[in-house]
mmCIF file of C-alpha atoms in Angstrom:
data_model
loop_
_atom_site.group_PDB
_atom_site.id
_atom_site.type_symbol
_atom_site.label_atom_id
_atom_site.label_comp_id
_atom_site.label_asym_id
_atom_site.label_seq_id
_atom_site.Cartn_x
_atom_site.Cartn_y
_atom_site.Cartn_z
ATOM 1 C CA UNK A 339 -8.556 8.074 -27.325
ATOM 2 C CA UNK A 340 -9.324 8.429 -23.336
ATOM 3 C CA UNK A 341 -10.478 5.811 -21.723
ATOM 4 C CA UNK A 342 -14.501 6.302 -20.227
ATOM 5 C CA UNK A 343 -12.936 5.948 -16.720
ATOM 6 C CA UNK A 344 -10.430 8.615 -16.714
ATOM 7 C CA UNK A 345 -12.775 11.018 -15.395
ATOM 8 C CA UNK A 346 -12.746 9.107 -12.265
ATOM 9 C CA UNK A 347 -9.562 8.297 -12.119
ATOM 10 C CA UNK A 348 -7.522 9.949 -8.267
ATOM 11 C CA UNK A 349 -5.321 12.535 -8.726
ATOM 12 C CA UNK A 350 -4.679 12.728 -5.312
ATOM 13 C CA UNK A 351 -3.880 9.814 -2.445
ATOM 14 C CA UNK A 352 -2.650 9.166 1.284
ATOM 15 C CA UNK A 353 0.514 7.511 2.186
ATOM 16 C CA UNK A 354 -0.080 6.097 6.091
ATOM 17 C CA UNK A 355 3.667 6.678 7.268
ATOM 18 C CA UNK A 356 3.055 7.024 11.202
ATOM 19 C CA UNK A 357 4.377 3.240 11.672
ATOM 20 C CA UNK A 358 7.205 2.351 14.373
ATOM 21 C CA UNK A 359 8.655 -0.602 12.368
ATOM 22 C CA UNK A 360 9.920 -2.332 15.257
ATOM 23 C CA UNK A 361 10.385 -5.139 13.572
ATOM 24 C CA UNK A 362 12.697 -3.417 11.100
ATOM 25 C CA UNK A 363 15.481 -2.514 13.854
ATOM 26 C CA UNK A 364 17.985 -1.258 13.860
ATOM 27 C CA UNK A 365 17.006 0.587 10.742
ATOM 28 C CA UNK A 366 14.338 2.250 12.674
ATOM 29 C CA UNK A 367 15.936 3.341 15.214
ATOM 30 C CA UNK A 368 16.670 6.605 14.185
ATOM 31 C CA UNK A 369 13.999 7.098 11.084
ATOM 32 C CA UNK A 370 10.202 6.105 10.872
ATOM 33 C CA UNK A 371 10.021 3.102 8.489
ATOM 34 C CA UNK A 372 9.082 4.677 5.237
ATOM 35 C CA UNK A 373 12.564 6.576 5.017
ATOM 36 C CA UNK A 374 14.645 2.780 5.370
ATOM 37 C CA UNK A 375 16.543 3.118 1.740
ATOM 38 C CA UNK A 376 15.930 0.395 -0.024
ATOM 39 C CA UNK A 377 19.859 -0.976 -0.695
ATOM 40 C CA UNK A 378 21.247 -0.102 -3.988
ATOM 41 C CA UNK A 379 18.795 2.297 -4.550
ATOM 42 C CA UNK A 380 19.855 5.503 -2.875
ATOM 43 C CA UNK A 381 16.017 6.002 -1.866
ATOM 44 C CA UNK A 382 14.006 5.587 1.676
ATOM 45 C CA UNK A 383 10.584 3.626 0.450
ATOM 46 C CA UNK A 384 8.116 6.305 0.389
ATOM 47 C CA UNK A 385 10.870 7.884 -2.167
ATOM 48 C CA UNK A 386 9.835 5.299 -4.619
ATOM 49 C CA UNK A 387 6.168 5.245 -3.440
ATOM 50 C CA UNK A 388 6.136 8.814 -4.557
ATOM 51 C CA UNK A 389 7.768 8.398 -7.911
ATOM 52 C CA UNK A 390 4.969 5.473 -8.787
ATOM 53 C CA UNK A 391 2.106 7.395 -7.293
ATOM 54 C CA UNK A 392 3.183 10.656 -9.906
ATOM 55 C CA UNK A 393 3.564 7.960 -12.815
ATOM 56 C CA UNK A 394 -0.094 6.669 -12.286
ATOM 57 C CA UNK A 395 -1.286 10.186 -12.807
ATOM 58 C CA UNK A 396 -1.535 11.670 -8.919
ATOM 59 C CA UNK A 397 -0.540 15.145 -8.445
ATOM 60 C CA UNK A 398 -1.510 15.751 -4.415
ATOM 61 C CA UNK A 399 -0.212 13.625 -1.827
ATOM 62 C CA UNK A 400 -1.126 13.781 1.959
ATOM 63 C CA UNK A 401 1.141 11.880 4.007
ATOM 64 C CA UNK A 402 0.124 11.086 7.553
ATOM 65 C CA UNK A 403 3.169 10.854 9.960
ATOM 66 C CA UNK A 404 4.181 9.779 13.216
ATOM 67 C CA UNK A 405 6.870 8.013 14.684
ATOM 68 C CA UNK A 406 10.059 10.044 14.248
ATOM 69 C CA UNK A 407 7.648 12.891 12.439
ATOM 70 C CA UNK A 408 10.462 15.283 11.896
ATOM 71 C CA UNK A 409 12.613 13.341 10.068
ATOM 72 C CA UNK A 410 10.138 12.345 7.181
ATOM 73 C CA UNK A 411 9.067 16.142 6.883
ATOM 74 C CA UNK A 412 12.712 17.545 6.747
ATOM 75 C CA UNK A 413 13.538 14.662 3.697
ATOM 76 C CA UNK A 414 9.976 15.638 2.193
ATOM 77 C CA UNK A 415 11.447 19.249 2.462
ATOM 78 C CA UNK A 416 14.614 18.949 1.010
ATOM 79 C CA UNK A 417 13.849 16.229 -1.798
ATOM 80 C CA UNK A 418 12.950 16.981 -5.603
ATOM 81 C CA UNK A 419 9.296 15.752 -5.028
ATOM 82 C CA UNK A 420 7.499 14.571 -8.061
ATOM 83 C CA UNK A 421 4.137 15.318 -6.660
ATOM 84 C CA UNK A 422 3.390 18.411 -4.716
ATOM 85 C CA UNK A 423 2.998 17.098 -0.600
ATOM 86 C CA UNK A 424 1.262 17.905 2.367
ATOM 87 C CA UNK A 425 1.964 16.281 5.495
ATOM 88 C CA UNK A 426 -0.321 15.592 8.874
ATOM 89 C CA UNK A 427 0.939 14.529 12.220
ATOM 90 C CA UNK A 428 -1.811 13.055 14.916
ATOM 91 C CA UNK A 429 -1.643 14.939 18.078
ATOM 92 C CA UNK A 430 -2.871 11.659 19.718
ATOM 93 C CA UNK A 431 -3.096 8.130 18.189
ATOM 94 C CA UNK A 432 -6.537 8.057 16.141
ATOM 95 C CA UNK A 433 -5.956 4.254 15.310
ATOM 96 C CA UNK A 434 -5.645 3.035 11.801
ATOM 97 C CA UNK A 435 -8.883 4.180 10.734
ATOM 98 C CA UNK A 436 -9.189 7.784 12.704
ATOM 99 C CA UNK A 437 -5.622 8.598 11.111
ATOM 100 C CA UNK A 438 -7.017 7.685 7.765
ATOM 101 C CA UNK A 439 -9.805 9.888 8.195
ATOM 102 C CA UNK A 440 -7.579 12.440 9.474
ATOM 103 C CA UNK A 441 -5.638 12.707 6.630
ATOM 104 C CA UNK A 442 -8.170 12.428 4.397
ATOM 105 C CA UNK A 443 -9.436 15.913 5.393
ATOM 106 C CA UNK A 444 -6.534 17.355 4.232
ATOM 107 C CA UNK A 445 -6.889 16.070 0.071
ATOM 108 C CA UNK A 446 -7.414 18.926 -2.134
ATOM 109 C CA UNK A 447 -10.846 17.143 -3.798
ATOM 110 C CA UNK A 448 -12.646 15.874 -1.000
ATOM 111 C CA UNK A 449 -15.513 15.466 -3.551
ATOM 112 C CA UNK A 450 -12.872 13.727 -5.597
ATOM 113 C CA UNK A 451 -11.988 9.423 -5.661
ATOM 114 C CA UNK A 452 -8.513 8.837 -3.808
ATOM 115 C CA UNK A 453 -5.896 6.443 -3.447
ATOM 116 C CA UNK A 454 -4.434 5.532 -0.475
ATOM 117 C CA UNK A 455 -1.279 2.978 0.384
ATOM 118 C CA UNK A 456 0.953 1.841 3.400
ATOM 119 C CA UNK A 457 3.791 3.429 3.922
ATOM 120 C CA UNK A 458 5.824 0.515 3.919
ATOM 121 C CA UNK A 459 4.636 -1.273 0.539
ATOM 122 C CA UNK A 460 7.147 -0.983 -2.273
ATOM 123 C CA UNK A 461 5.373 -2.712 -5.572
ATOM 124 C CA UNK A 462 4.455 -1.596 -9.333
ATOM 125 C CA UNK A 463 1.553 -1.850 -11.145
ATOM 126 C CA UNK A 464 -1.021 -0.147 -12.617
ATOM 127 C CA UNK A 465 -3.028 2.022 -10.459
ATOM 128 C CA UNK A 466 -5.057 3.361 -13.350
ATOM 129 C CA UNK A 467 -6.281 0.062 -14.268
ATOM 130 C CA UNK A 468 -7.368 -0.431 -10.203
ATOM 131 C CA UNK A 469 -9.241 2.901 -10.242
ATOM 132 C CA UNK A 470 -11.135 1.567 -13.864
ATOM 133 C CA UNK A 471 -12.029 -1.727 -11.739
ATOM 134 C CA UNK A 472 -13.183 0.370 -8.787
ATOM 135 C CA UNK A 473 -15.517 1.982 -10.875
ATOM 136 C CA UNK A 474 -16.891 -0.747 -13.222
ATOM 137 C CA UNK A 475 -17.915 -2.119 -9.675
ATOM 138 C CA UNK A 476 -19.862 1.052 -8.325
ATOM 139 C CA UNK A 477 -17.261 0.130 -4.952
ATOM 140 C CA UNK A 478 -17.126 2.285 -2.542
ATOM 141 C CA UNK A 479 -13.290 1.032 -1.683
ATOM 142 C CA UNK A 480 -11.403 -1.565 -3.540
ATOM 143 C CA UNK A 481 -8.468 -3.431 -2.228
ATOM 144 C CA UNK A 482 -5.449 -4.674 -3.595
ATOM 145 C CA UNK A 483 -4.982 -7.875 -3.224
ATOM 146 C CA UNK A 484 -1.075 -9.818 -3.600
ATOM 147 C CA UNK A 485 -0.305 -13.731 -3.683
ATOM 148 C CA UNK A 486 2.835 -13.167 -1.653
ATOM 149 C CA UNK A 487 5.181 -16.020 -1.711
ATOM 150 C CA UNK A 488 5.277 -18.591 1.532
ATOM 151 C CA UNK A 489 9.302 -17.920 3.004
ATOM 152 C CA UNK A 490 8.984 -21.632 3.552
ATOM 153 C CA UNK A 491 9.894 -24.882 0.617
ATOM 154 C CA UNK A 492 6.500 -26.518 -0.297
ATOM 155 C CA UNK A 493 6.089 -30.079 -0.821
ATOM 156 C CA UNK A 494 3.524 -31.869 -2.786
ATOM 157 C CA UNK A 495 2.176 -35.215 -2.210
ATOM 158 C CA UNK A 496 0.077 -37.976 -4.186
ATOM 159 C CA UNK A 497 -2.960 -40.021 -2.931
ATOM 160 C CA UNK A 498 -0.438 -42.553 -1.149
ATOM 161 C CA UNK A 499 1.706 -40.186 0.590
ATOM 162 C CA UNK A 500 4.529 -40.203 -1.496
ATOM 163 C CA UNK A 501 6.480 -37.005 -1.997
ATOM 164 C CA UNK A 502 5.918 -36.210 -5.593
ATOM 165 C CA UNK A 503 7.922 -32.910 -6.172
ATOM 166 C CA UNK A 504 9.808 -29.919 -3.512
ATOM 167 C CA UNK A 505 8.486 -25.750 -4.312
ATOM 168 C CA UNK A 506 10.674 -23.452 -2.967
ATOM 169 C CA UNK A 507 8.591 -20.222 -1.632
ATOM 170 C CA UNK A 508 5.528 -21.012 -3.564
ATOM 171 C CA UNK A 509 3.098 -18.355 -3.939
ATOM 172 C CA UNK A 510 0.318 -18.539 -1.270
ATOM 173 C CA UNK A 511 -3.035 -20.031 -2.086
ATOM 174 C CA UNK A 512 -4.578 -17.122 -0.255
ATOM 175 C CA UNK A 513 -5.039 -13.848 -1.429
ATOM 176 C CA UNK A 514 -3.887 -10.902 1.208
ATOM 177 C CA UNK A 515 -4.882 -7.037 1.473
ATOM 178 C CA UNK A 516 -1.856 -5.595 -0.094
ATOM 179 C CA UNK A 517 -1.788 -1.981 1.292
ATOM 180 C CA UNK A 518 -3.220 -0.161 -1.585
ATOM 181 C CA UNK A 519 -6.669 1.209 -2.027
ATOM 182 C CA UNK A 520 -8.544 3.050 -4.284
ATOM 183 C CA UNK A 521 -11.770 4.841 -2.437
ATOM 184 C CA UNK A 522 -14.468 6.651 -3.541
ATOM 185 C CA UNK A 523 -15.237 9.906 -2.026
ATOM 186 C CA UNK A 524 -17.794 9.200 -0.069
ATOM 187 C CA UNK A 525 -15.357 6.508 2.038
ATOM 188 C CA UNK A 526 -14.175 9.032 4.407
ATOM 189 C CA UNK A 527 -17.756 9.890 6.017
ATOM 190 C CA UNK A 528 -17.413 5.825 7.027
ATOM 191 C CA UNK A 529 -13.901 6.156 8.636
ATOM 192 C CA UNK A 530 -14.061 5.908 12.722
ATOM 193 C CA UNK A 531 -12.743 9.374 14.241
ATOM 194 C CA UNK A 532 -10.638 6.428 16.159
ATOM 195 C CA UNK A 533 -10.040 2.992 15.260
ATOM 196 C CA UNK A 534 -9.276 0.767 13.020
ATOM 197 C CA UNK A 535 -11.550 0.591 10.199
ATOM 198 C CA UNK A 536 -10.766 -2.744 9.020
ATOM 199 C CA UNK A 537 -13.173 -3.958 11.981
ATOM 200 C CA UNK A 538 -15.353 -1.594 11.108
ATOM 201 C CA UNK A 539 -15.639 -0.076 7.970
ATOM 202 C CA UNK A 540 -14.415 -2.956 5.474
ATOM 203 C CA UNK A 541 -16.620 -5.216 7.075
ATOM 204 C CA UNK A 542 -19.732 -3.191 6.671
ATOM 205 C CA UNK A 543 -18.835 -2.333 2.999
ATOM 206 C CA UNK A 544 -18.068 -5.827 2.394
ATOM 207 C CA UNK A 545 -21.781 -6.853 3.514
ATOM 208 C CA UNK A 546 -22.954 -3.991 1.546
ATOM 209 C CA UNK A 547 -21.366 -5.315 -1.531
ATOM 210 C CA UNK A 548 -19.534 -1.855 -2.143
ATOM 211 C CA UNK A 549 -15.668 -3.325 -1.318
ATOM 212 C CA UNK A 550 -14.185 -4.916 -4.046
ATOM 213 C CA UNK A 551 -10.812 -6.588 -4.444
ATOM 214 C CA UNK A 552 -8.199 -6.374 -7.322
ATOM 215 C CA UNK A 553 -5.937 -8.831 -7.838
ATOM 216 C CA UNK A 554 -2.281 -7.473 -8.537
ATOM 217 C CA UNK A 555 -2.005 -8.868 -11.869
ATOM 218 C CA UNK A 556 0.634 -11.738 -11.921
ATOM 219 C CA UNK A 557 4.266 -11.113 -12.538
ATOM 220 C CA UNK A 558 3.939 -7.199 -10.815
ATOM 221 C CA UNK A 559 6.353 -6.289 -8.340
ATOM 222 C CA UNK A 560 4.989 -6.774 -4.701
ATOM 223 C CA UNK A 561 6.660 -6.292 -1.407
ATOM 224 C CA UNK A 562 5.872 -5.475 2.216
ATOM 225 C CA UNK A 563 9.196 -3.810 4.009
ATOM 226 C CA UNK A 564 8.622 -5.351 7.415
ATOM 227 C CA UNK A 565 12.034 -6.942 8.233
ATOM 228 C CA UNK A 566 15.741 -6.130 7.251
ATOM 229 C CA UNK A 567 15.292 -9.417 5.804
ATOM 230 C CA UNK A 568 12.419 -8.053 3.288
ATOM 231 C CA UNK A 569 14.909 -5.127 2.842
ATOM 232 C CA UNK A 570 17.731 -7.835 1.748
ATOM 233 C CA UNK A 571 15.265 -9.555 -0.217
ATOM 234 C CA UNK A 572 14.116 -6.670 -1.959
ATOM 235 C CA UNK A 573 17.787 -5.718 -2.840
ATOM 236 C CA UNK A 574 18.313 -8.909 -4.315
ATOM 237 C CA UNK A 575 15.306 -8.756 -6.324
ATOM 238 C CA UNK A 576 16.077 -5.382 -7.502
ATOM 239 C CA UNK A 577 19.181 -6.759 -8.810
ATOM 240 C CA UNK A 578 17.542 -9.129 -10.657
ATOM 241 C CA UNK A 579 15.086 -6.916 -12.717
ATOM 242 C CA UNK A 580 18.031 -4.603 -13.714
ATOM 243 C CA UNK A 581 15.913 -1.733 -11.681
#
């Protein structure tokens, strides 16, 4: 039986890949963050963003690129891509926003929902079920949203001060955008030709009531690739879920 939503379920979605990943040197150095391998795995990060994004159902993928451009297109080129891709380079910076928008032109469907991610998220879970929320909501973008855990030990405490009990890297009490949208089509009319729209557009939306937030259900695999210490972490992780 298909599910009522799967009509508006995206077949199509944005990777933003433009990022310098300073903070990820030296692995940067010579390759634009989304192609650091993951270690074990044989396969930059937007490798395995690919893979999940054709697994949830997408067929199109535009990927927006930027620093270190060529290499990302010649590894798009020469890979067995499970998703047919189209890539887009700024001529100038556009800001978060104006390179969303940017891309965005470029989707086969404009008059089609999307999904769009961060270049430098690697996490599973199902997008289908985020595109169903997005629509029982009427949104006009939902966000995902990841408890990610605190690299710090926790300590809990009674009424009198004592110590009562040590957490190692508990899971944050806050909630945090987790660099995966779903948008409806209408979203990139909203986009900034330059800027970042989370000044802009989220905030509008949100006092509209049309941006929702889906909570990564617990358990899923979540990661930001920031640091070569994510990128250890990660590893290790990997390791431990047999992947």
């Amino acid at each position: 039986m298909t599910h009522p939503n799967a009509a508006s379920r995206p077949t199509q979605a944005v990777v933003l890949a433009g990022g310098q990943g300073s903070r990820l040197r030296p692995y940067t150095d010579d390759r634009p963050k989304p192609m650091v391998e993951i270690p074990g795995t044989g396969t930059p990060i937007i490798g395995h963003q690919l893979t999940w994004l054709a697994e949830e159902g997408v067929t199109d993928v535009v990927v927006s690129c930027g620093h270190l451009a060529d290499v990302l297109e010649k590894w798009l080129d020469s890979a067995d891509l499970p998703v047919s891709v189209t890539t887009v380079v700024e001529g100038e910076p556009l800001g978060r926003g104006g390179g969303l928008r940017y891309a965005a032109a470029r989707l086969p469907h404009p008059d089609r929902p999307w999904y769009a991610t961060n270049g430098d998220i690697w996490t599973r879970f199902s997008l289908r079920d985020m595109a169903d929320f997005h629509a029982e909501r009427d949104a006009v973008a939902t966000l995902a949203l990841a408890r990610p855990r605190i690299p710090w030990g926790a300590v809990r405490t009674d009424g009198f001060g004592h110590i009562t009990d040590f957490i190692e890297a508990p899971p944050s009490t806050f909630e945090i955008n987790a660099g995966v949208y779903v948008f409806s089509p209408e979203f990139a009319s909203l986009l900034p030709e330059r800027g970042d729209h989370e000044r802009t557009t989220f905030p509008r939306l949100a006092r509209e009531k049309k941006l929702a937030g889906f909570p990564i259900p617990q358990g899923a695999y979540w990661r930001a690739i920031d640091t070569a210490k994510d990128l250890t972490e990660a590893a290790k992780e990997l390791a431990a879920l047999g992947r």
